[in-house]
Amino acid sequence: QVQLVESGGGLVQAGGSLRLSCAASERTYAMGWFRQAPGKEREFVAHIRWSGGSTYFADSAKGRFTISRNSAKNTVYLQMNSLKPEDTAVYYCAAAMRQGLVRPEFDYWGQGTQVTVYS
């Protein structure tokens, strides 16, 4: 059972930045970030594979968000820049132990961290 601990959410003005962190209890195949806004379904934001560090972003995140990893700490970061009010959501870290047909199979989830962007 992979344990995930997130941190870094908060309140920020539009145009500002936040960095989310997610520490995993063990090395995984990939880690990702998802978000869920009130009244909406959870949506994919970005993921990174531990081996090689390849990344993939949702269109809404491209050009504004970056995802990186610290292998020594089993920690993944989501740097969010140029934040918009529509980025407001609970952000969840997720871990995958294997590749699925299209993308990593995310089986483990963090508790979520609130990001609120005000205009």
mmCIF file with all atom_site columns, N, CA and C in Angstrom, residues 59-98:
data_model
loop_
_atom_site.group_PDB
_atom_site.id
_atom_site.type_symbol
_atom_site.label_atom_id
_atom_site.label_alt_id
_atom_site.label_comp_id
_atom_site.label_asym_id
_atom_site.label_entity_id
_atom_site.label_seq_id
_atom_site.pdbx_PDB_ins_code
_atom_site.Cartn_x
_atom_site.Cartn_y
_atom_site.Cartn_z
_atom_site.occupancy
_atom_site.B_iso_or_equiv
_atom_site.pdbx_formal_charge
_atom_site.auth_seq_id
_atom_site.auth_comp_id
_atom_site.auth_asym_id
_atom_site.auth_atom_id
_atom_site.pdbx_PDB_model_num
ATOM 1   N N  . ASP A 1 59 ? -4.420  19.818 -21.343 1.00 0.00 ? 59 ASP A N  1
ATOM 2   C CA . ASP A 1 59 ? -4.346  21.062 -22.111 1.00 0.00 ? 59 ASP A CA 1
ATOM 3   C C  . ASP A 1 59 ? -4.460  22.277 -21.196 1.00 0.00 ? 59 ASP A C  1
ATOM 4   N N  . SER A 1 60 ? -5.262  22.177 -20.162 1.00 0.00 ? 60 SER A N  1
ATOM 5   C CA . SER A 1 60 ? -5.461  23.309 -19.246 1.00 0.00 ? 60 SER A CA 1
ATOM 6   C C  . SER A 1 60 ? -4.205  23.650 -18.465 1.00 0.00 ? 60 SER A C  1
ATOM 7   N N  . ALA A 1 61 ? -3.273  22.714 -18.386 1.00 0.00 ? 61 ALA A N  1
ATOM 8   C CA . ALA A 1 61 ? -2.053  22.914 -17.601 1.00 0.00 ? 61 ALA A CA 1
ATOM 9   C C  . ALA A 1 61 ? -0.835  23.258 -18.458 1.00 0.00 ? 61 ALA A C  1
ATOM 10  N N  . LYS A 1 62 ? -0.898  22.956 -19.706 1.00 0.00 ? 62 LYS A N  1
ATOM 11  C CA . LYS A 1 62 ? 0.257   23.172 -20.579 1.00 0.00 ? 62 LYS A CA 1
ATOM 12  C C  . LYS A 1 62 ? 0.674   24.629 -20.603 1.00 0.00 ? 62 LYS A C  1
ATOM 13  N N  . GLY A 1 63 ? 1.975   24.839 -20.447 1.00 0.00 ? 63 GLY A N  1
ATOM 14  C CA . GLY A 1 63 ? 2.516   26.186 -20.502 1.00 0.00 ? 63 GLY A CA 1
ATOM 15  C C  . GLY A 1 63 ? 2.458   26.937 -19.188 1.00 0.00 ? 63 GLY A C  1
ATOM 16  N N  . ARG A 1 64 ? 1.684   26.432 -18.234 1.00 0.00 ? 64 ARG A N  1
ATOM 17  C CA . ARG A 1 64 ? 1.561   27.114 -16.944 1.00 0.00 ? 64 ARG A CA 1
ATOM 18  C C  . ARG A 1 64 ? 2.062   26.251 -15.784 1.00 0.00 ? 64 ARG A C  1
ATOM 19  N N  . PHE A 1 65 ? 1.862   24.957 -15.898 1.00 0.00 ? 65 PHE A N  1
ATOM 20  C CA . PHE A 1 65 ? 2.242   24.035 -14.813 1.00 0.00 ? 65 PHE A CA 1
ATOM 21  C C  . PHE A 1 65 ? 3.437   23.211 -15.250 1.00 0.00 ? 65 PHE A C  1
ATOM 22  N N  . THR A 1 66 ? 4.271   22.889 -14.284 1.00 0.00 ? 66 THR A N  1
ATOM 23  C CA . THR A 1 66 ? 5.338   21.922 -14.519 1.00 0.00 ? 66 THR A CA 1
ATOM 24  C C  . THR A 1 66 ? 5.298   20.868 -13.418 1.00 0.00 ? 66 THR A C  1
ATOM 25  N N  . ILE A 1 67 ? 5.727   19.680 -13.766 1.00 0.00 ? 67 ILE A N  1
ATOM 26  C CA . ILE A 1 67 ? 5.784   18.594 -12.799 1.00 0.00 ? 67 ILE A CA 1
ATOM 27  C C  . ILE A 1 67 ? 7.210   18.074 -12.777 1.00 0.00 ? 67 ILE A C  1
ATOM 28  N N  . SER A 1 68 ? 7.711   17.825 -11.596 1.00 0.00 ? 68 SER A N  1
ATOM 29  C CA . SER A 1 68 ? 9.082   17.351 -11.449 1.00 0.00 ? 68 SER A CA 1
ATOM 30  C C  . SER A 1 68 ? 9.161   16.367 -10.289 1.00 0.00 ? 68 SER A C  1
ATOM 31  N N  . ARG A 1 69 ? 10.304  15.715 -10.183 1.00 0.00 ? 69 ARG A N  1
ATOM 32  C CA . ARG A 1 69 ? 10.453  14.706 -9.138  1.00 0.00 ? 69 ARG A CA 1
ATOM 33  C C  . ARG A 1 69 ? 11.812  14.831 -8.465  1.00 0.00 ? 69 ARG A C  1
ATOM 34  N N  . ASN A 1 70 ? 11.851  14.403 -7.232  1.00 0.00 ? 70 ASN A N  1
ATOM 35  C CA . ASN A 1 70 ? 13.094  14.282 -6.489  1.00 0.00 ? 70 ASN A CA 1
ATOM 36  C C  . ASN A 1 70 ? 13.197  12.820 -6.099  1.00 0.00 ? 70 ASN A C  1
ATOM 37  N N  . SER A 1 71 ? 14.019  12.114 -6.819  1.00 0.00 ? 71 SER A N  1
ATOM 38  C CA . SER A 1 71 ? 14.109  10.669 -6.621  1.00 0.00 ? 71 SER A CA 1
ATOM 39  C C  . SER A 1 71 ? 14.595  10.307 -5.226  1.00 0.00 ? 71 SER A C  1
ATOM 40  N N  . ALA A 1 72 ? 15.504  11.084 -4.695  1.00 0.00 ? 72 ALA A N  1
ATOM 41  C CA . ALA A 1 72 ? 16.058  10.779 -3.371  1.00 0.00 ? 72 ALA A CA 1
ATOM 42  C C  . ALA A 1 72 ? 14.988  10.865 -2.288  1.00 0.00 ? 72 ALA A C  1
ATOM 43  N N  . LYS A 1 73 ? 13.983  11.710 -2.520  1.00 0.00 ? 73 LYS A N  1
ATOM 44  C CA . LYS A 1 73 ? 12.937  11.916 -1.515  1.00 0.00 ? 73 LYS A CA 1
ATOM 45  C C  . LYS A 1 73 ? 11.625  11.245 -1.886  1.00 0.00 ? 73 LYS A C  1
ATOM 46  N N  . ASN A 1 74 ? 11.581  10.557 -3.035  1.00 0.00 ? 74 ASN A N  1
ATOM 47  C CA . ASN A 1 74 ? 10.321  9.974  -3.522  1.00 0.00 ? 74 ASN A CA 1
ATOM 48  C C  . ASN A 1 74 ? 9.210   11.015 -3.516  1.00 0.00 ? 74 ASN A C  1
ATOM 49  N N  . THR A 1 75 ? 9.555   12.206 -3.954  1.00 0.00 ? 75 THR A N  1
ATOM 50  C CA . THR A 1 75 ? 8.627   13.330 -3.902  1.00 0.00 ? 75 THR A CA 1
ATOM 51  C C  . THR A 1 75 ? 8.433   13.922 -5.291  1.00 0.00 ? 75 THR A C  1
ATOM 52  N N  . VAL A 1 76 ? 7.202   14.250 -5.567  1.00 0.00 ? 76 VAL A N  1
ATOM 53  C CA . VAL A 1 76 ? 6.836   14.882 -6.828  1.00 0.00 ? 76 VAL A CA 1
ATOM 54  C C  . VAL A 1 76 ? 6.278   16.268 -6.533  1.00 0.00 ? 76 VAL A C  1
ATOM 55  N N  . TYR A 1 77 ? 6.570   17.195 -7.431  1.00 0.00 ? 77 TYR A N  1
ATOM 56  C CA . TYR A 1 77 ? 6.138   18.572 -7.252  1.00 0.00 ? 77 TYR A CA 1
ATOM 57  C C  . TYR A 1 77 ? 5.288   19.007 -8.451  1.00 0.00 ? 77 TYR A C  1
ATOM 58  N N  . LEU A 1 78 ? 4.308   19.816 -8.162  1.00 0.00 ? 78 LEU A N  1
ATOM 59  C CA . LEU A 1 78 ? 3.537   20.454 -9.218  1.00 0.00 ? 78 LEU A CA 1
ATOM 60  C C  . LEU A 1 78 ? 3.677   21.960 -9.032  1.00 0.00 ? 78 LEU A C  1
ATOM 61  N N  . GLN A 1 79 ? 4.431   22.572 -9.914  1.00 0.00 ? 79 GLN A N  1
ATOM 62  C CA . GLN A 1 79 ? 4.604   24.025 -9.886  1.00 0.00 ? 79 GLN A CA 1
ATOM 63  C C  . GLN A 1 79 ? 3.524   24.646 -10.754 1.00 0.00 ? 79 GLN A C  1
ATOM 64  N N  . MET A 1 80 ? 2.722   25.484 -10.158 1.00 0.00 ? 80 MET A N  1
ATOM 65  C CA . MET A 1 80 ? 1.604   26.090 -10.873 1.00 0.00 ? 80 MET A CA 1
ATOM 66  C C  . MET A 1 80 ? 1.827   27.594 -10.954 1.00 0.00 ? 80 MET A C  1
ATOM 67  N N  . ASN A 1 81 ? 1.938   28.089 -12.163 1.00 0.00 ? 81 ASN A N  1
ATOM 68  C CA . ASN A 1 81 ? 2.147   29.515 -12.406 1.00 0.00 ? 81 ASN A CA 1
ATOM 69  C C  . ASN A 1 81 ? 0.956   30.096 -13.150 1.00 0.00 ? 81 ASN A C  1
ATOM 70  N N  . SER A 1 82 ? 0.884   31.410 -13.147 1.00 0.00 ? 82 SER A N  1
ATOM 71  C CA . SER A 1 82 ? -0.196  32.107 -13.855 1.00 0.00 ? 82 SER A CA 1
ATOM 72  C C  . SER A 1 82 ? -1.554  31.512 -13.506 1.00 0.00 ? 82 SER A C  1
ATOM 73  N N  . LEU A 1 83 ? -1.781  31.340 -12.230 1.00 0.00 ? 83 LEU A N  1
ATOM 74  C CA . LEU A 1 83 ? -3.014  30.692 -11.789 1.00 0.00 ? 83 LEU A CA 1
ATOM 75  C C  . LEU A 1 83 ? -4.236  31.533 -12.109 1.00 0.00 ? 83 LEU A C  1
ATOM 76  N N  . LYS A 1 84 ? -5.321  30.820 -12.399 1.00 0.00 ? 84 LYS A N  1
ATOM 77  C CA . LYS A 1 84 ? -6.581  31.448 -12.753 1.00 0.00 ? 84 LYS A CA 1
ATOM 78  C C  . LYS A 1 84 ? -7.650  31.005 -11.761 1.00 0.00 ? 84 LYS A C  1
ATOM 79  N N  . PRO A 1 85 ? -8.708  31.784 -11.613 1.00 0.00 ? 85 PRO A N  1
ATOM 80  C CA . PRO A 1 85 ? -9.791  31.347 -10.719 1.00 0.00 ? 85 PRO A CA 1
ATOM 81  C C  . PRO A 1 85 ? -10.337 29.957 -11.074 1.00 0.00 ? 85 PRO A C  1
ATOM 82  N N  . GLU A 1 86 ? -10.329 29.628 -12.351 1.00 0.00 ? 86 GLU A N  1
ATOM 83  C CA . GLU A 1 86 ? -10.833 28.314 -12.748 1.00 0.00 ? 86 GLU A CA 1
ATOM 84  C C  . GLU A 1 86 ? -9.911  27.168 -12.361 1.00 0.00 ? 86 GLU A C  1
ATOM 85  N N  . ASP A 1 87 ? -8.731  27.489 -11.829 1.00 0.00 ? 87 ASP A N  1
ATOM 86  C CA . ASP A 1 87 ? -7.850  26.448 -11.295 1.00 0.00 ? 87 ASP A CA 1
ATOM 87  C C  . ASP A 1 87 ? -8.241  26.056 -9.869  1.00 0.00 ? 87 ASP A C  1
ATOM 88  N N  . THR A 1 88 ? -9.187  26.777 -9.303  1.00 0.00 ? 88 THR A N  1
ATOM 89  C CA . THR A 1 88 ? -9.633  26.468 -7.946  1.00 0.00 ? 88 THR A CA 1
ATOM 90  C C  . THR A 1 88 ? -10.218 25.066 -7.884  1.00 0.00 ? 88 THR A C  1
ATOM 91  N N  . ALA A 1 89 ? -9.675  24.263 -6.970  1.00 0.00 ? 89 ALA A N  1
ATOM 92  C CA . ALA A 1 89 ? -10.102 22.863 -6.853  1.00 0.00 ? 89 ALA A CA 1
ATOM 93  C C  . ALA A 1 89 ? -9.349  22.218 -5.698  1.00 0.00 ? 89 ALA A C  1
ATOM 94  N N  . VAL A 1 90 ? -9.789  21.026 -5.361  1.00 0.00 ? 90 VAL A N  1
ATOM 95  C CA . VAL A 1 90 ? -8.983  20.169 -4.501  1.00 0.00 ? 90 VAL A CA 1
ATOM 96  C C  . VAL A 1 90 ? -8.050  19.377 -5.407  1.00 0.00 ? 90 VAL A C  1
ATOM 97  N N  . TYR A 1 91 ? -6.781  19.451 -5.134  1.00 0.00 ? 91 TYR A N  1
ATOM 98  C CA . TYR A 1 91 ? -5.782  18.760 -5.936  1.00 0.00 ? 91 TYR A CA 1
ATOM 99  C C  . TYR A 1 91 ? -5.349  17.476 -5.223  1.00 0.00 ? 91 TYR A C  1
ATOM 100 N N  . TYR A 1 92 ? -5.370  16.401 -5.991  1.00 0.00 ? 92 TYR A N  1
ATOM 101 C CA . TYR A 1 92 ? -5.033  15.091 -5.454  1.00 0.00 ? 92 TYR A CA 1
ATOM 102 C C  . TYR A 1 92 ? -3.778  14.547 -6.122  1.00 0.00 ? 92 TYR A C  1
ATOM 103 N N  . CYS A 1 93 ? -2.906  14.052 -5.309  1.00 0.00 ? 93 CYS A N  1
ATOM 104 C CA . CYS A 1 93 ? -1.746  13.324 -5.798  1.00 0.00 ? 93 CYS A CA 1
ATOM 105 C C  . CYS A 1 93 ? -2.145  11.865 -5.982  1.00 0.00 ? 93 CYS A C  1
ATOM 106 N N  . ALA A 1 94 ? -1.577  11.228 -6.978  1.00 0.00 ? 94 ALA A N  1
ATOM 107 C CA . ALA A 1 94 ? -1.878  9.825  -7.241  1.00 0.00 ? 94 ALA A CA 1
ATOM 108 C C  . ALA A 1 94 ? -0.620  9.080  -7.649  1.00 0.00 ? 94 ALA A C  1
ATOM 109 N N  . ALA A 1 95 ? -0.598  7.797  -7.356  1.00 0.00 ? 95 ALA A N  1
ATOM 110 C CA . ALA A 1 95 ? 0.558   6.971  -7.704  1.00 0.00 ? 95 ALA A CA 1
ATOM 111 C C  . ALA A 1 95 ? 0.122   5.765  -8.511  1.00 0.00 ? 95 ALA A C  1
ATOM 112 N N  . ALA A 1 96 ? 0.945   5.427  -9.478  1.00 0.00 ? 96 ALA A N  1
ATOM 113 C CA . ALA A 1 96 ? 0.695   4.258  -10.331 1.00 0.00 ? 96 ALA A CA 1
ATOM 114 C C  . ALA A 1 96 ? 1.853   3.296  -10.226 1.00 0.00 ? 96 ALA A C  1
ATOM 115 N N  . MET A 1 97 ? 1.522   2.016  -10.191 1.00 0.00 ? 97 MET A N  1
ATOM 116 C CA . MET A 1 97 ? 2.559   0.989  -10.133 1.00 0.00 ? 97 MET A CA 1
ATOM 117 C C  . MET A 1 97 ? 2.771   0.329  -11.483 1.00 0.00 ? 97 MET A C  1
ATOM 118 N N  . ARG A 1 98 ? 1.921   0.671  -12.471 1.00 0.00 ? 98 ARG A N  1
ATOM 119 C CA . ARG A 1 98 ? 2.057   0.049  -13.783 1.00 0.00 ? 98 ARG A CA 1
ATOM 120 C C  . ARG A 1 98 ? 1.422   0.954  -14.830 1.00 0.00 ? 98 ARG A C  1
#
